[in-house]
PDB file of C-alpha atoms in Angstrom:
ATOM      1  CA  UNK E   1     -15.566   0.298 -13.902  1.00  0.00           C
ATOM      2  CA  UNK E   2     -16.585  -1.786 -10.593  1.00  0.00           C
ATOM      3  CA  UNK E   3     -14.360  -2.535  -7.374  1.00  0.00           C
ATOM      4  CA  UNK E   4     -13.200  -5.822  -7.916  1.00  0.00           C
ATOM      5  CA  UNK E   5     -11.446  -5.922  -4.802  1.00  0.00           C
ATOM      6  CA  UNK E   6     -12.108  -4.291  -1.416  1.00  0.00           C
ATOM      7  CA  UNK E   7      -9.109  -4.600   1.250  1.00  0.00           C
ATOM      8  CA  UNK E   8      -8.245  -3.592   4.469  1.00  0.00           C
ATOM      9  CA  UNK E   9      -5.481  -1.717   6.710  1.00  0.00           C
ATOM     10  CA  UNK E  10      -4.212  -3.285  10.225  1.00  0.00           C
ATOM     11  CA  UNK E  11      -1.897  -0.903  11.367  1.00  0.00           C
ATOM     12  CA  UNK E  12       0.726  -2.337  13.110  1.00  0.00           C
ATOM     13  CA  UNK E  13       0.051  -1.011  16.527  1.00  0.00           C
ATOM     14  CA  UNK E  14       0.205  -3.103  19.356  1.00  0.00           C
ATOM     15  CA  UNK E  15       1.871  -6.624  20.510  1.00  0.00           C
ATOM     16  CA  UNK E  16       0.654  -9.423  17.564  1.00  0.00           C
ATOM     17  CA  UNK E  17      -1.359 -11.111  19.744  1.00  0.00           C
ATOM     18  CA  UNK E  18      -3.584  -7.895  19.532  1.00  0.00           C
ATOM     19  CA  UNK E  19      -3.429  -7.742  15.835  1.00  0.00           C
ATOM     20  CA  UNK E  20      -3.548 -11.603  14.858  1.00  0.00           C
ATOM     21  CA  UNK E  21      -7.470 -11.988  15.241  1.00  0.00           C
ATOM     22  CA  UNK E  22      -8.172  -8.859  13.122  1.00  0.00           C
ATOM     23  CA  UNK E  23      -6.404 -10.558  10.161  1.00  0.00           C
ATOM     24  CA  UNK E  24      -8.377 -13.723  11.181  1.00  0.00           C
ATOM     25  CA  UNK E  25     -11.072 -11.486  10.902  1.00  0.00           C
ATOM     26  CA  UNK E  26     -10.906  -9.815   7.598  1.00  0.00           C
ATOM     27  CA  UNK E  27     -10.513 -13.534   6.053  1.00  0.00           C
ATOM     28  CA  UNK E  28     -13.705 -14.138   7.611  1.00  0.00           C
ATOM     29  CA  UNK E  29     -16.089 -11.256   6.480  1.00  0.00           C
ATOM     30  CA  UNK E  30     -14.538 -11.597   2.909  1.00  0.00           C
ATOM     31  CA  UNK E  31     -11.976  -8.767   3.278  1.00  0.00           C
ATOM     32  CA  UNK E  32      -9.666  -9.507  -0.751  1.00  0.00           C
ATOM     33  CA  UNK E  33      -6.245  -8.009   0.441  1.00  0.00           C
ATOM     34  CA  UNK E  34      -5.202  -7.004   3.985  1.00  0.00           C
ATOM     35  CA  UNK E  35      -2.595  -4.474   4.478  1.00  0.00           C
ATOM     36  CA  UNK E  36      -0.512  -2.863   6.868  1.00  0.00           C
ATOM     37  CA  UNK E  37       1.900   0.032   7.076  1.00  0.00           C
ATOM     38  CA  UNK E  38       5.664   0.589   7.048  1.00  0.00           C
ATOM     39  CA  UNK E  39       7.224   3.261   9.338  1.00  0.00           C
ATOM     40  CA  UNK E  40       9.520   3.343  12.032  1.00  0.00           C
ATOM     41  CA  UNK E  41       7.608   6.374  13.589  1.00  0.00           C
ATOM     42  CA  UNK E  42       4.650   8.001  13.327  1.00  0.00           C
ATOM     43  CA  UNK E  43       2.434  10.702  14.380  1.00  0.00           C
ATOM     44  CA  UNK E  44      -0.736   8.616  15.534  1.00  0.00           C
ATOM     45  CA  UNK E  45       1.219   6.317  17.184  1.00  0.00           C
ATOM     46  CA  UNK E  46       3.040   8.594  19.813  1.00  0.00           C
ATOM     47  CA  UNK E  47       3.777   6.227  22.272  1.00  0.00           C
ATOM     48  CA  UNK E  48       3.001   2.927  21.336  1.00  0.00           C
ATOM     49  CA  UNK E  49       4.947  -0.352  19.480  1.00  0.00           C
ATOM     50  CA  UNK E  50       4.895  -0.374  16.231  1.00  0.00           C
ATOM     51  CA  UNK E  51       6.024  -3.668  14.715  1.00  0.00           C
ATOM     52  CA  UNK E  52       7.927  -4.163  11.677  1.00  0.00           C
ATOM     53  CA  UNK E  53       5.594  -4.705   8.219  1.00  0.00           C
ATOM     54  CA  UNK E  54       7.304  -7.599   6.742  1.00  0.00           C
ATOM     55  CA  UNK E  55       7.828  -9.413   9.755  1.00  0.00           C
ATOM     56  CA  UNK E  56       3.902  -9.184  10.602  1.00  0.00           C
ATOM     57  CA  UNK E  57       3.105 -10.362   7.448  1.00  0.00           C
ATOM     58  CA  UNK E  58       4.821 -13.502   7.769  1.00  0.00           C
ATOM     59  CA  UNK E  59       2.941 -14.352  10.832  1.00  0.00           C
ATOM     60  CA  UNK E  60      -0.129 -13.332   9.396  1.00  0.00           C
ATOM     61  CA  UNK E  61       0.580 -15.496   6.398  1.00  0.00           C
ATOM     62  CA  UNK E  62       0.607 -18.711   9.409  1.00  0.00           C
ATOM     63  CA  UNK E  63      -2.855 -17.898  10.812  1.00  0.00           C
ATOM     64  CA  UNK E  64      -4.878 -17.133   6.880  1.00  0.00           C
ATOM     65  CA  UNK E  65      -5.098 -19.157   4.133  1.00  0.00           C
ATOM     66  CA  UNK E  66      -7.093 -17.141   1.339  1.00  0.00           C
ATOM     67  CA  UNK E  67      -6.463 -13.095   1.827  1.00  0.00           C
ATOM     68  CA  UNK E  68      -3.657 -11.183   0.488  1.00  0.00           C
ATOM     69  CA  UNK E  69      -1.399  -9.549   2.303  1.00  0.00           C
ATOM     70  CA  UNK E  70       0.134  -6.449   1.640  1.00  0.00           C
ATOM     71  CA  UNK E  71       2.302  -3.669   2.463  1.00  0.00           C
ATOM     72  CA  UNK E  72       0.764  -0.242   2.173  1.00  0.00           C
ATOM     73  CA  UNK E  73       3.188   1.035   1.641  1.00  0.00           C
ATOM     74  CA  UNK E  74       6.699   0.104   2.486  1.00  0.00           C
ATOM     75  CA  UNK E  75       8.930   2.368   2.818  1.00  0.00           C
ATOM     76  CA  UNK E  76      11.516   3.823  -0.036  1.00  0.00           C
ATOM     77  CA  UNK E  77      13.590   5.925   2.765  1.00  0.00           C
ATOM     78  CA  UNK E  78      14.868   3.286   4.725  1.00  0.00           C
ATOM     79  CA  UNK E  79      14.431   0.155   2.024  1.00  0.00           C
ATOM     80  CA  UNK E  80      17.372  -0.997  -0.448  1.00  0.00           C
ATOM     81  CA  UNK E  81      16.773  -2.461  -3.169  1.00  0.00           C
ATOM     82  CA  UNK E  82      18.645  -5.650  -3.111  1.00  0.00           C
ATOM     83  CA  UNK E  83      17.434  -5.831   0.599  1.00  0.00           C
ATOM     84  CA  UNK E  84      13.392  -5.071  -0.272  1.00  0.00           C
ATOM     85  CA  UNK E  85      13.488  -8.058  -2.773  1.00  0.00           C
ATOM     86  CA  UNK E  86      14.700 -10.295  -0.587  1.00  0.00           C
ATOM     87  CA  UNK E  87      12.127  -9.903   1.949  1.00  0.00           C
ATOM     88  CA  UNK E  88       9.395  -9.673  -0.412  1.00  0.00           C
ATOM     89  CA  UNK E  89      10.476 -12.382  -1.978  1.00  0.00           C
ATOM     90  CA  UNK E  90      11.037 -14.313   1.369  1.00  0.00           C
ATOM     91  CA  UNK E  91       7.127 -13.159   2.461  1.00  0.00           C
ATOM     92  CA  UNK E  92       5.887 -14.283  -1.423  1.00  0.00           C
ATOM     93  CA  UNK E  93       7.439 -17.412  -0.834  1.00  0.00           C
ATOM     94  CA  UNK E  94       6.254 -18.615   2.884  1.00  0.00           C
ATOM     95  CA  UNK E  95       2.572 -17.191   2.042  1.00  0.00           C
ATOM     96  CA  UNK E  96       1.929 -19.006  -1.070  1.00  0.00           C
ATOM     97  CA  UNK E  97       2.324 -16.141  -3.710  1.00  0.00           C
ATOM     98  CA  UNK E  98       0.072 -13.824  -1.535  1.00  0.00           C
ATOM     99  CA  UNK E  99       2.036 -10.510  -1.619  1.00  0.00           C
ATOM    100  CA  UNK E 100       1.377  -7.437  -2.873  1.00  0.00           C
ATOM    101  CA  UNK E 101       4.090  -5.153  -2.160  1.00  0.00           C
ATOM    102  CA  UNK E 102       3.164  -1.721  -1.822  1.00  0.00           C
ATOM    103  CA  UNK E 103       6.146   0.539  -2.035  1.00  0.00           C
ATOM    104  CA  UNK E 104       5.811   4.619  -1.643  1.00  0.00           C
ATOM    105  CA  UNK E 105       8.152   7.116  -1.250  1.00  0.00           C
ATOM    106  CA  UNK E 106       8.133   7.455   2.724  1.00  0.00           C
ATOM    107  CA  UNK E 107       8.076  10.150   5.294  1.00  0.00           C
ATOM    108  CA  UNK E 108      10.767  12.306   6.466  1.00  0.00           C
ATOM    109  CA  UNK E 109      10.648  11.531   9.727  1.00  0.00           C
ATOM    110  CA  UNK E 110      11.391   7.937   9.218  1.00  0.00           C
ATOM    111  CA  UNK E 111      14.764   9.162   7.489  1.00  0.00           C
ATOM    112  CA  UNK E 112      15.364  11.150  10.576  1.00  0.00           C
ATOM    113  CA  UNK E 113      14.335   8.057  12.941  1.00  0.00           C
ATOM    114  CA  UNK E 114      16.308   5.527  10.799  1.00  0.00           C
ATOM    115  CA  UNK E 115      19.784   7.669   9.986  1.00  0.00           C
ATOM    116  CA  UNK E 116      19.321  11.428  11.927  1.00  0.00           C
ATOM    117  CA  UNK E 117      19.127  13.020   8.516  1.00  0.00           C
ATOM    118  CA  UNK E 118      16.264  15.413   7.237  1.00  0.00           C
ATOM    119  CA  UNK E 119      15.991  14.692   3.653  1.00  0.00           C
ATOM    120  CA  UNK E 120      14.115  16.999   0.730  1.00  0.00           C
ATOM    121  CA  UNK E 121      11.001  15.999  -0.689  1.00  0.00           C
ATOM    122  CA  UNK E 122      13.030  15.957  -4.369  1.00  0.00           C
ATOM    123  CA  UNK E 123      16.117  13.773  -2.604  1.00  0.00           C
ATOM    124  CA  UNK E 124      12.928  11.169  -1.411  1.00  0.00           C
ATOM    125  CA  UNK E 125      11.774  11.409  -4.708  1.00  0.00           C
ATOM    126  CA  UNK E 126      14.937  10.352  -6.341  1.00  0.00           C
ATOM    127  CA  UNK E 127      14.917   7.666  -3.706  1.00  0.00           C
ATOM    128  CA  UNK E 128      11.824   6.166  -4.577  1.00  0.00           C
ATOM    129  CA  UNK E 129      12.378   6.041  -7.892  1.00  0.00           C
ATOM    130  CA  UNK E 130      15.542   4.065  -7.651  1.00  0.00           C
ATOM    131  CA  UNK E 131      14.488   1.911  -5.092  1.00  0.00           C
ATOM    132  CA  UNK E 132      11.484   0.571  -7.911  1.00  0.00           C
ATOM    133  CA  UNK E 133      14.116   0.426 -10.738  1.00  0.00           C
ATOM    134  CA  UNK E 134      17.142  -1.338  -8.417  1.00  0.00           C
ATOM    135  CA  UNK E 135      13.966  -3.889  -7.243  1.00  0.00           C
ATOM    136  CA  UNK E 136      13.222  -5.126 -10.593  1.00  0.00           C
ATOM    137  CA  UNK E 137      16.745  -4.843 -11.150  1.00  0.00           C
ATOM    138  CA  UNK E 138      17.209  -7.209  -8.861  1.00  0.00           C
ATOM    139  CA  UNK E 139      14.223  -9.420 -10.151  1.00  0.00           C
ATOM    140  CA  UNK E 140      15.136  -9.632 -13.439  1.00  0.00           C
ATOM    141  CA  UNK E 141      18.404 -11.096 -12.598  1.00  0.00           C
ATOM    142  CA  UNK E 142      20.995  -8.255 -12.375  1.00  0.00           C
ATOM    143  CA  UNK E 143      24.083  -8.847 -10.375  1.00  0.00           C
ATOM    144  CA  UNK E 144      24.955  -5.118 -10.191  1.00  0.00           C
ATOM    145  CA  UNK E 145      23.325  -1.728 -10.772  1.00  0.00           C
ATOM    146  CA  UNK E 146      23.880   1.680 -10.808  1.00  0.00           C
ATOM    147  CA  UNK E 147      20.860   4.342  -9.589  1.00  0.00           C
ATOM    148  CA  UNK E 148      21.437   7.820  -9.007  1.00  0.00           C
ATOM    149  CA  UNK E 149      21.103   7.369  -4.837  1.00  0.00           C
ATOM    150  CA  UNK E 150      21.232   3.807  -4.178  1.00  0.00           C
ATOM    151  CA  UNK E 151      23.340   0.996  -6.118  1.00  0.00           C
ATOM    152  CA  UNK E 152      24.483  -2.877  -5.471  1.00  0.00           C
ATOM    153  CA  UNK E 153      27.648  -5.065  -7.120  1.00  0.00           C
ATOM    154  CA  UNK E 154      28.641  -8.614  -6.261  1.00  0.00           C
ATOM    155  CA  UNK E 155      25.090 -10.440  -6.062  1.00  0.00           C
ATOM    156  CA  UNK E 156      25.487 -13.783  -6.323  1.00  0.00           C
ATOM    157  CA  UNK E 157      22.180 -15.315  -5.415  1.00  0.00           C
ATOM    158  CA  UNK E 158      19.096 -15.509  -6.983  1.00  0.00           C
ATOM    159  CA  UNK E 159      16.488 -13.773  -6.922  1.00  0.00           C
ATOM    160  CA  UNK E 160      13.710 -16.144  -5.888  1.00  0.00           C
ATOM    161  CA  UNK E 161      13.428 -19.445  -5.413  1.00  0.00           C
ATOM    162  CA  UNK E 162      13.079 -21.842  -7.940  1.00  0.00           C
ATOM    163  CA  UNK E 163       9.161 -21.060 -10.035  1.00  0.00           C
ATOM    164  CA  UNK E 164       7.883 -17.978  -7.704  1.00  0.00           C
ATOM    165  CA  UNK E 165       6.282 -15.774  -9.151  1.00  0.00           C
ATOM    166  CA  UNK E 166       6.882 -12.021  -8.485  1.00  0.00           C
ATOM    167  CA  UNK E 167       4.716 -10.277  -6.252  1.00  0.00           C
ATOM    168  CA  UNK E 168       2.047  -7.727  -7.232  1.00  0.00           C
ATOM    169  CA  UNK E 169       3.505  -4.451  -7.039  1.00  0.00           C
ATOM    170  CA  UNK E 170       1.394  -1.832  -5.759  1.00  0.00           C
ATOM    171  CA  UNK E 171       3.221   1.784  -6.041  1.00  0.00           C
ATOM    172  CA  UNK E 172       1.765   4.814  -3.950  1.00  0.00           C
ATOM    173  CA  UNK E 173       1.723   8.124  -6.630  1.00  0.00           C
ATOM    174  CA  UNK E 174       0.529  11.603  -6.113  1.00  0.00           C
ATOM    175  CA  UNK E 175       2.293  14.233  -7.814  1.00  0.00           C
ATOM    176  CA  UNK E 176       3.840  14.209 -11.465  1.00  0.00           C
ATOM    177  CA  UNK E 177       6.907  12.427 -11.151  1.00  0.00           C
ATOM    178  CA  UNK E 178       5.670   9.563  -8.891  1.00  0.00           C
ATOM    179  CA  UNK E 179       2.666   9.316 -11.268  1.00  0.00           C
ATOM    180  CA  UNK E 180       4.969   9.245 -14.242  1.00  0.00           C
ATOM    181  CA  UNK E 181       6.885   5.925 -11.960  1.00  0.00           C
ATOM    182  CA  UNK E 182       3.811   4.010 -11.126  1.00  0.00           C
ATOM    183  CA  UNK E 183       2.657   4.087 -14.876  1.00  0.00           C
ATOM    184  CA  UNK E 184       5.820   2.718 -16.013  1.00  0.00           C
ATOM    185  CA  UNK E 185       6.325  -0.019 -13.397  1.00  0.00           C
ATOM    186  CA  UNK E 186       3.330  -0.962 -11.054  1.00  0.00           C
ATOM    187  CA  UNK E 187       0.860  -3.995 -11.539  1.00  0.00           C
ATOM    188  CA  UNK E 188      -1.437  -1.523  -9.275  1.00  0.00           C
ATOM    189  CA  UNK E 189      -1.464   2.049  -8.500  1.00  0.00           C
ATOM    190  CA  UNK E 190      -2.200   3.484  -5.357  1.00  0.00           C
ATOM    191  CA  UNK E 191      -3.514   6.782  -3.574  1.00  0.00           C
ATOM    192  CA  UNK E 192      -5.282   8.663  -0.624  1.00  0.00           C
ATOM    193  CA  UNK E 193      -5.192  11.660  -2.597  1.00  0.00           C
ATOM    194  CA  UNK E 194      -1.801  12.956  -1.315  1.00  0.00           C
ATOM    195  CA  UNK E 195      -0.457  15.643   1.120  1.00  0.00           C
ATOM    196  CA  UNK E 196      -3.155  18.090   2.297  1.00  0.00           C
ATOM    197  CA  UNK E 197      -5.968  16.156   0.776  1.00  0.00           C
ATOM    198  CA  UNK E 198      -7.200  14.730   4.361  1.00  0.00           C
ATOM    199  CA  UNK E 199      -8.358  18.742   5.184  1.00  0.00           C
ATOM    200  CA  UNK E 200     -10.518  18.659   2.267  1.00  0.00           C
ATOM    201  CA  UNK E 201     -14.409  18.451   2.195  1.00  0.00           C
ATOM    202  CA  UNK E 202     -16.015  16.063   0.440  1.00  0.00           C
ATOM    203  CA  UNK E 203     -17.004  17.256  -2.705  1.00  0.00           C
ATOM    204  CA  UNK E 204     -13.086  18.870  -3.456  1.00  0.00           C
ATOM    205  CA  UNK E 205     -11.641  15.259  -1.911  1.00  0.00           C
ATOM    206  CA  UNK E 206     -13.605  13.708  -4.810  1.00  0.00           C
ATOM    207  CA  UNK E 207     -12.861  16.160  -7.081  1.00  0.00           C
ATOM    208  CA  UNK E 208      -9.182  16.109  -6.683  1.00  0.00           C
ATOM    209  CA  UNK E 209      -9.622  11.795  -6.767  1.00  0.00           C
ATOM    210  CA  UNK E 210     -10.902  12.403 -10.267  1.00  0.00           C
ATOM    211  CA  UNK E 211      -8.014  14.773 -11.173  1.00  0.00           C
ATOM    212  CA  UNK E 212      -5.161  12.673 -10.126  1.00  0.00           C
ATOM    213  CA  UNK E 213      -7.098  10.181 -11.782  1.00  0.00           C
ATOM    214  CA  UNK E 214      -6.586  11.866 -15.214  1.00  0.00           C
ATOM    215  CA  UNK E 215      -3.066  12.820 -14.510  1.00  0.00           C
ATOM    216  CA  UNK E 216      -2.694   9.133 -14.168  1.00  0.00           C
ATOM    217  CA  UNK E 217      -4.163   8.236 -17.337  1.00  0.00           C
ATOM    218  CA  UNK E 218      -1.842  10.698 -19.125  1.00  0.00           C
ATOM    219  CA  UNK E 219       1.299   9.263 -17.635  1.00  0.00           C
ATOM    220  CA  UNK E 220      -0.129   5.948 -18.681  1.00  0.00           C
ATOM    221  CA  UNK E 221      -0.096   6.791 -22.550  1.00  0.00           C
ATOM    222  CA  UNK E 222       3.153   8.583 -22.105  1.00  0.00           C
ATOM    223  CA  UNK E 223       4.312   5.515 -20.858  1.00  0.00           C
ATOM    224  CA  UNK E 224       2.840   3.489 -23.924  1.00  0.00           C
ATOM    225  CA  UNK E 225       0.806   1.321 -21.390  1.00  0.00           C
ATOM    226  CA  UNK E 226      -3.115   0.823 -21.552  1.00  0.00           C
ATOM    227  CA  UNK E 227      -4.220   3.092 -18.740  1.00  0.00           C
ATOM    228  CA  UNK E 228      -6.697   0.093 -17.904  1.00  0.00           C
ATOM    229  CA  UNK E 229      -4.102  -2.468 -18.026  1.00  0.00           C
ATOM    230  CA  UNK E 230      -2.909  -1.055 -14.247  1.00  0.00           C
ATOM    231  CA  UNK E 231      -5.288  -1.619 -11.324  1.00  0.00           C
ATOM    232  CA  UNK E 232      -6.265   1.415  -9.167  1.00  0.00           C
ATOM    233  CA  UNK E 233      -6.448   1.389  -5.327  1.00  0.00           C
ATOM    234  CA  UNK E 234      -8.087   4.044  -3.144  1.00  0.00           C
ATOM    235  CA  UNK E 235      -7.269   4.090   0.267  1.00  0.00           C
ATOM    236  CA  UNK E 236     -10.063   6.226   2.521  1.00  0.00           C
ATOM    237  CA  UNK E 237     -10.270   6.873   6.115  1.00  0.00           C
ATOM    238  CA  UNK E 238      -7.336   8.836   6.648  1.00  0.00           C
ATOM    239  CA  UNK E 239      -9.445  12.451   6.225  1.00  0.00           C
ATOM    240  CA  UNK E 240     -12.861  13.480   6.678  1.00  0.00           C
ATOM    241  CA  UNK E 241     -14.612  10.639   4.003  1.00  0.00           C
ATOM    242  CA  UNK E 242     -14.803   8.262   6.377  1.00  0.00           C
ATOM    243  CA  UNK E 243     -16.471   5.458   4.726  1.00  0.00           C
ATOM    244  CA  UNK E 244     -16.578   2.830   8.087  1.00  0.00           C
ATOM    245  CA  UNK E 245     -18.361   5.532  10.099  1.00  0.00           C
ATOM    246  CA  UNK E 246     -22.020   3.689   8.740  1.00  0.00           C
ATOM    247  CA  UNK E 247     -23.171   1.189   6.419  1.00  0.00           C
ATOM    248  CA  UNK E 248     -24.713   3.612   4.015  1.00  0.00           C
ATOM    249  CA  UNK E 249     -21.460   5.952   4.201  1.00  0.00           C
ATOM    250  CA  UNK E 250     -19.318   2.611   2.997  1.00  0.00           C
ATOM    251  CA  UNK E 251     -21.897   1.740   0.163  1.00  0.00           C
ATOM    252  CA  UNK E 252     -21.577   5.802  -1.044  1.00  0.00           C
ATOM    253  CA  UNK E 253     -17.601   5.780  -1.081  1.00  0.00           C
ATOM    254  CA  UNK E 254     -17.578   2.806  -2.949  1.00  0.00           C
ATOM    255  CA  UNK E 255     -20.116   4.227  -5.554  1.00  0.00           C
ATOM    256  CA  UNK E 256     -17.690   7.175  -5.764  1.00  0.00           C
ATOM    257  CA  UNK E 257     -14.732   5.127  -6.380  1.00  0.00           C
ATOM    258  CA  UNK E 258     -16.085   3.277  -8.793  1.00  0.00           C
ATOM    259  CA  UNK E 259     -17.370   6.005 -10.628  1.00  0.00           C
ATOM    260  CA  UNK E 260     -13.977   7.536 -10.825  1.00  0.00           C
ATOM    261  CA  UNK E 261     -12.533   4.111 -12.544  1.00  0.00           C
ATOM    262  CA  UNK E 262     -11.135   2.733  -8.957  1.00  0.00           C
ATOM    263  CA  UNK E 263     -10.719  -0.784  -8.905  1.00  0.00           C
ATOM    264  CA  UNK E 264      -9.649  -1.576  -5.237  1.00  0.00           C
ATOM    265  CA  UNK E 265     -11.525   0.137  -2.179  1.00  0.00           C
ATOM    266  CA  UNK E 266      -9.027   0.365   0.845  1.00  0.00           C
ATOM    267  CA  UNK E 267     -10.456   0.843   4.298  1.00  0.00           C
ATOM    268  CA  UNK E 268      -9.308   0.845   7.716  1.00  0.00           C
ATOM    269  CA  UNK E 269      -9.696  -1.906  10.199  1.00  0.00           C
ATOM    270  CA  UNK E 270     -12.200  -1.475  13.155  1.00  0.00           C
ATOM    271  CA  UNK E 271      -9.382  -0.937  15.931  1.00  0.00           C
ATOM    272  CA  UNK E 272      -7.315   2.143  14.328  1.00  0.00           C
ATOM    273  CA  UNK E 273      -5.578   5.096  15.861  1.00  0.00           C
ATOM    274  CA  UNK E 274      -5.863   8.558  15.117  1.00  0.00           C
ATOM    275  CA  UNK E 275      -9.887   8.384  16.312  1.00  0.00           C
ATOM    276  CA  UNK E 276     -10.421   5.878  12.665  1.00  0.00           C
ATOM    277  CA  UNK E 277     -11.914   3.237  15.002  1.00  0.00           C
ATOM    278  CA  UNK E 278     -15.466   1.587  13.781  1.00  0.00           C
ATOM    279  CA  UNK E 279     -17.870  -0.805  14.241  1.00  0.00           C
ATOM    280  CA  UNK E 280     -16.570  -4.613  13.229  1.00  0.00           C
ATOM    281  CA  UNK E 281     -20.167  -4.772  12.246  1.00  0.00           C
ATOM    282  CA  UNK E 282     -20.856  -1.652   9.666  1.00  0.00           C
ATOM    283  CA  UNK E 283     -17.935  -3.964   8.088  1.00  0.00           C
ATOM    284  CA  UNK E 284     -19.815  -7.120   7.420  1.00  0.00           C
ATOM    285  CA  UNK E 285     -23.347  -5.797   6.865  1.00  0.00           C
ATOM    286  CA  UNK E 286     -20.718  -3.244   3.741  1.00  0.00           C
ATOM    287  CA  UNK E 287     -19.175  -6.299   2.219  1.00  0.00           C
ATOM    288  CA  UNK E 288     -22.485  -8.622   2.607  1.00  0.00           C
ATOM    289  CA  UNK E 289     -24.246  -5.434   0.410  1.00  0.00           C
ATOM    290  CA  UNK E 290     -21.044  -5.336  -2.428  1.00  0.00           C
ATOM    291  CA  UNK E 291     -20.719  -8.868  -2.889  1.00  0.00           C
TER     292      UNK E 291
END
């Protein structure tokens, strides 16, 4: 396989005025998605504003025309599902069909930020997963639904306006039972390689890519879907490949991805926190060598 798409992450750090000529930016240099993240806290951000994902979307969807714009991810601990499609749907709409919503299971200390409550990695789990199914629940035309955490009655409205289409849905999967979820319901599936992967070298980071990689083709057939029906996204920066440090260490993690049947490259953008800062420029001289 070869990336057909190779997108970027604008954390939402900082006032928009700050952020708005980095999205103008990645339109430019030929950037195919642009996302940014969901959280309500977070541990490279000690300190600063973070600004709410859907929200900064919308404005970003005034000042582009062509790019994407996505959510990677939002967040299943503090989104609803009857809630979640109505923003997405809201952000599809004013962009032009331009979302892809990410979705992922969250972080615990976002629960603990948005409610004071310290939830279990299997109680997020169960969250997640009925957060997807309630969503397309809610898509599809449901006016009430029952999950195991999370349920809705008495929905009048539709769904979308009249002849949107549904946005891309990007799910973020790393162990089994997310896995098993994104093969049943995303358009595109999604991974850094998961807790504890950013302390790995190289060689094991790759190697454990190409493992999850094969779990995710199993829970593809057990889901009777084509494994190569689903797009896969790999987002890199967050450990110690860091593919923006030089022109030549872009081209090689691209190589990699695509040799482990990655579709989508995901990068960070040049002003980052958490020391992933780079040079605006190994980014164009990257994209002018891929294209």
């Amino acid at each position: 396989m070869a990336l057909d798409r190779i997108s970027l992450v604008i954390p939402p750090v900082g006032a928009w005025r700050a952020q708005e000529r980095w999205y103008r930016w990645a339109e430019q240099v030929g950037y195919d998605v642009v996302y940014t993240y969901d959280h309500l806290t977070h541990a490279t951000a000690p300190g600063l504003w973070l600004s709410e994902a859907f929200t900064t979307l919308t404005a970003a969807a005034a000042v582009t025309e062509r790019i994407r714009l996505g959510t990677l991810v939002a967040s299943a601990v503090f989104r609803t599902p009857v809630t979640l499609a109505r923003i997405a749907m809201t952000v599809q709409d004013v962009s032009g069909g331009r979302l892809v919503l990410g979705l992922g299971m969250g972080a615990p200390t976002c629960a603990l930020a948005d409610r004071g409550t310290r939830e279990t990695p299997a109680e997020m789990s169960g969250r997640f997963a009925d957060v997807v199914r309630g969503y397309r629940a809610v898509l599809d035309g449901a006016t009430e639904w029952d999950g195991r955490t999370t349920s809705f009655r008495g929905l009048e409205t539709l769904p979308a306006p009249e002849g949107l289409a549904r946005p891309e849905l990007l799910l973020a999967a790393h162990g089994p039972r997310a896995l098993a979820l994104a093969a049943a319901y995303a358009d595109t599936w999604n991974t850094y390689g998961g807790p504890g992967s950013t302390q790995l070298d190289p060689q094991d980071y790759w190697e454990l890519l190409g493992t999850q990689a094969r779990g995710f083709d199993e829970a593809c057939r057990s889901a009777h879907r084509d494994p190569a029906a689903v797009r896969r996204s790999l987002l890199l920066g967050f450990g110690r490949v860091r593919p923006t440090t030089g022109v030549d260490d872009y081209l090689t993690a691209a190589e990699h991805a695509a040799a482990l049947g990655f579709t989508e490259l995901v990068v960070y953008a040049p002003e980052s926190p958490a020391g992933m800062g780079s040079d605006p420029a190994v980014h164009e001289k990257a994209l002018a060598r891929l294209r």
